[in-house]
JSON list of C-alpha atoms in Angstrom, two decimals:
[
{"chain": "A", "resi": 1, "resn": "UNK", "atom": "CA", "xyz": [325.95, 131.49, 150.77]},
{"chain": "A", "resi": 2, "resn": "UNK", "atom": "CA", "xyz": [324.92, 133.66, 154.39]},
{"chain": "A", "resi": 3, "resn": "UNK", "atom": "CA", "xyz": [323.29, 130.08, 155.54]},
{"chain": "A", "resi": 4, "resn": "UNK", "atom": "CA", "xyz": [326.96, 128.80, 154.39]},
{"chain": "A", "resi": 5, "resn": "UNK", "atom": "CA", "xyz": [328.83, 131.98, 156.53]},
{"chain": "A", "resi": 6, "resn": "UNK", "atom": "CA", "xyz": [325.86, 131.44, 159.75]},
{"chain": "A", "resi": 7, "resn": "UNK", "atom": "CA", "xyz": [327.51, 127.46, 159.79]},
{"chain": "A", "resi": 8, "resn": "UNK", "atom": "CA", "xyz": [330.90, 128.37, 159.82]},
{"chain": "A", "resi": 9, "resn": "UNK", "atom": "CA", "xyz": [330.92, 130.31, 162.15]},
{"chain": "A", "resi": 10, "resn": "UNK", "atom": "CA", "xyz": [328.82, 127.89, 164.68]},
{"chain": "A", "resi": 11, "resn": "UNK", "atom": "CA", "xyz": [331.69, 125.30, 164.52]},
{"chain": "A", "resi": 12, "resn": "UNK", "atom": "CA", "xyz": [334.17, 128.33, 165.09]},
{"chain": "A", "resi": 13, "resn": "UNK", "atom": "CA", "xyz": [331.84, 129.11, 168.20]},
{"chain": "A", "resi": 14, "resn": "UNK", "atom": "CA", "xyz": [332.35, 125.24, 169.14]},
{"chain": "A", "resi": 15, "resn": "UNK", "atom": "CA", "xyz": [335.84, 125.00, 168.37]},
{"chain": "A", "resi": 16, "resn": "UNK", "atom": "CA", "xyz": [336.47, 127.65, 170.14]},
{"chain": "A", "resi": 17, "resn": "UNK", "atom": "CA", "xyz": [334.45, 126.75, 173.21]},
{"chain": "A", "resi": 18, "resn": "UNK", "atom": "CA", "xyz": [331.96, 129.64, 173.29]},
{"chain": "A", "resi": 19, "resn": "UNK", "atom": "CA", "xyz": [329.52, 126.94, 172.48]},
{"chain": "A", "resi": 20, "resn": "UNK", "atom": "CA", "xyz": [328.89, 123.44, 173.25]},
{"chain": "A", "resi": 21, "resn": "UNK", "atom": "CA", "xyz": [325.94, 123.38, 171.02]},
{"chain": "A", "resi": 22, "resn": "UNK", "atom": "CA", "xyz": [323.23, 125.12, 168.75]},
{"chain": "A", "resi": 23, "resn": "UNK", "atom": "CA", "xyz": [320.06, 125.20, 166.97]},
{"chain": "A", "resi": 24, "resn": "UNK", "atom": "CA", "xyz": [319.41, 126.92, 163.90]},
{"chain": "A", "resi": 25, "resn": "UNK", "atom": "CA", "xyz": [316.45, 126.66, 161.88]},
{"chain": "A", "resi": 26, "resn": "UNK", "atom": "CA", "xyz": [317.41, 126.62, 158.01]},
{"chain": "A", "resi": 27, "resn": "UNK", "atom": "CA", "xyz": [317.08, 125.95, 154.13]},
{"chain": "A", "resi": 28, "resn": "UNK", "atom": "CA", "xyz": [318.47, 123.49, 151.99]},
{"chain": "A", "resi": 29, "resn": "UNK", "atom": "CA", "xyz": [318.53, 123.27, 148.18]},
{"chain": "A", "resi": 30, "resn": "UNK", "atom": "CA", "xyz": [318.14, 118.90, 146.80]},
{"chain": "A", "resi": 31, "resn": "UNK", "atom": "CA", "xyz": [319.28, 118.13, 144.03]},
{"chain": "A", "resi": 32, "resn": "UNK", "atom": "CA", "xyz": [316.11, 118.09, 142.54]},
{"chain": "A", "resi": 33, "resn": "UNK", "atom": "CA", "xyz": [315.17, 121.94, 143.85]},
{"chain": "A", "resi": 34, "resn": "UNK", "atom": "CA", "xyz": [313.16, 121.64, 146.56]},
{"chain": "A", "resi": 35, "resn": "UNK", "atom": "CA", "xyz": [314.02, 123.27, 149.48]},
{"chain": "A", "resi": 36, "resn": "UNK", "atom": "CA", "xyz": [313.09, 122.34, 152.61]},
{"chain": "A", "resi": 37, "resn": "UNK", "atom": "CA", "xyz": [313.09, 123.92, 156.25]},
{"chain": "A", "resi": 38, "resn": "UNK", "atom": "CA", "xyz": [315.00, 121.59, 158.49]},
{"chain": "A", "resi": 39, "resn": "UNK", "atom": "CA", "xyz": [316.05, 122.07, 161.93]},
{"chain": "A", "resi": 40, "resn": "UNK", "atom": "CA", "xyz": [319.79, 121.64, 162.83]},
{"chain": "A", "resi": 41, "resn": "UNK", "atom": "CA", "xyz": [321.15, 120.75, 165.88]},
{"chain": "A", "resi": 42, "resn": "UNK", "atom": "CA", "xyz": [324.95, 120.90, 166.06]},
{"chain": "A", "resi": 43, "resn": "UNK", "atom": "CA", "xyz": [327.28, 119.84, 169.27]},
{"chain": "A", "resi": 44, "resn": "UNK", "atom": "CA", "xyz": [330.91, 119.74, 170.06]},
{"chain": "A", "resi": 45, "resn": "UNK", "atom": "CA", "xyz": [332.41, 116.29, 171.75]},
{"chain": "A", "resi": 46, "resn": "UNK", "atom": "CA", "xyz": [335.22, 116.85, 173.05]},
{"chain": "A", "resi": 47, "resn": "UNK", "atom": "CA", "xyz": [337.51, 114.46, 175.09]},
{"chain": "A", "resi": 48, "resn": "UNK", "atom": "CA", "xyz": [338.48, 114.44, 179.04]},
{"chain": "A", "resi": 49, "resn": "UNK", "atom": "CA", "xyz": [341.13, 117.19, 178.19]},
{"chain": "A", "resi": 50, "resn": "UNK", "atom": "CA", "xyz": [338.88, 119.71, 175.99]},
{"chain": "A", "resi": 51, "resn": "UNK", "atom": "CA", "xyz": [340.03, 119.59, 172.93]},
{"chain": "A", "resi": 52, "resn": "UNK", "atom": "CA", "xyz": [337.44, 118.65, 170.25]},
{"chain": "A", "resi": 53, "resn": "UNK", "atom": "CA", "xyz": [337.22, 115.36, 169.07]},
{"chain": "A", "resi": 54, "resn": "UNK", "atom": "CA", "xyz": [333.52, 114.86, 166.51]},
{"chain": "A", "resi": 55, "resn": "UNK", "atom": "CA", "xyz": [330.99, 117.71, 165.23]},
{"chain": "A", "resi": 56, "resn": "UNK", "atom": "CA", "xyz": [327.91, 115.55, 165.82]},
{"chain": "A", "resi": 57, "resn": "UNK", "atom": "CA", "xyz": [324.52, 117.35, 163.68]},
{"chain": "A", "resi": 58, "resn": "UNK", "atom": "CA", "xyz": [321.25, 116.30, 163.71]},
{"chain": "A", "resi": 59, "resn": "UNK", "atom": "CA", "xyz": [318.93, 117.69, 160.87]},
{"chain": "A", "resi": 60, "resn": "UNK", "atom": "CA", "xyz": [315.24, 117.20, 161.52]},
{"chain": "A", "resi": 61, "resn": "UNK", "atom": "CA", "xyz": [312.66, 118.26, 158.69]},
{"chain": "A", "resi": 62, "resn": "UNK", "atom": "CA", "xyz": [310.16, 120.49, 159.23]},
{"chain": "A", "resi": 63, "resn": "UNK", "atom": "CA", "xyz": [308.72, 121.94, 156.39]},
{"chain": "A", "resi": 64, "resn": "UNK", "atom": "CA", "xyz": [304.96, 120.57, 156.86]},
{"chain": "A", "resi": 65, "resn": "UNK", "atom": "CA", "xyz": [306.37, 123.17, 160.84]},
{"chain": "A", "resi": 66, "resn": "UNK", "atom": "CA", "xyz": [307.22, 126.23, 158.64]},
{"chain": "A", "resi": 67, "resn": "UNK", "atom": "CA", "xyz": [303.98, 125.50, 156.22]},
{"chain": "A", "resi": 68, "resn": "UNK", "atom": "CA", "xyz": [301.07, 125.43, 159.07]},
{"chain": "A", "resi": 69, "resn": "UNK", "atom": "CA", "xyz": [303.38, 128.36, 160.34]},
{"chain": "A", "resi": 70, "resn": "UNK", "atom": "CA", "xyz": [302.79, 130.82, 157.20]},
{"chain": "A", "resi": 71, "resn": "UNK", "atom": "CA", "xyz": [299.21, 129.49, 157.43]},
{"chain": "A", "resi": 72, "resn": "UNK", "atom": "CA", "xyz": [297.78, 130.47, 160.53]},
{"chain": "A", "resi": 73, "resn": "UNK", "atom": "CA", "xyz": [299.95, 134.17, 159.57]},
{"chain": "A", "resi": 74, "resn": "UNK", "atom": "CA", "xyz": [297.86, 133.91, 156.05]},
{"chain": "A", "resi": 75, "resn": "UNK", "atom": "CA", "xyz": [295.39, 133.39, 158.07]},
{"chain": "A", "resi": 76, "resn": "UNK", "atom": "CA", "xyz": [295.41, 135.70, 160.96]},
{"chain": "A", "resi": 77, "resn": "UNK", "atom": "CA", "xyz": [296.82, 138.82, 158.17]},
{"chain": "A", "resi": 78, "resn": "UNK", "atom": "CA", "xyz": [293.24, 137.80, 156.18]},
{"chain": "A", "resi": 79, "resn": "UNK", "atom": "CA", "xyz": [290.94, 137.91, 160.09]},
{"chain": "A", "resi": 80, "resn": "UNK", "atom": "CA", "xyz": [292.43, 141.67, 160.91]},
{"chain": "A", "resi": 81, "resn": "UNK", "atom": "CA", "xyz": [291.40, 142.68, 157.48]},
{"chain": "A", "resi": 82, "resn": "UNK", "atom": "CA", "xyz": [287.55, 142.12, 158.05]}
]
């Protein structure tokens, strides 16, 4: 639910022209139960008068990147305990 509220806030900011685009990292829940990490970029397309025409969303799977980051953090933690 927090992810949905955050997404709605981004869309509201795009509509109000506070932002032209935004990139966030978030998880999605798939039908198979998996929760891949994604990098989502959202951009508002406007006509010459500035009115919203459409929203472009690009989502990239960054699960492997997140797993590598977690692995590095775990190794650093173990190293600090030596």
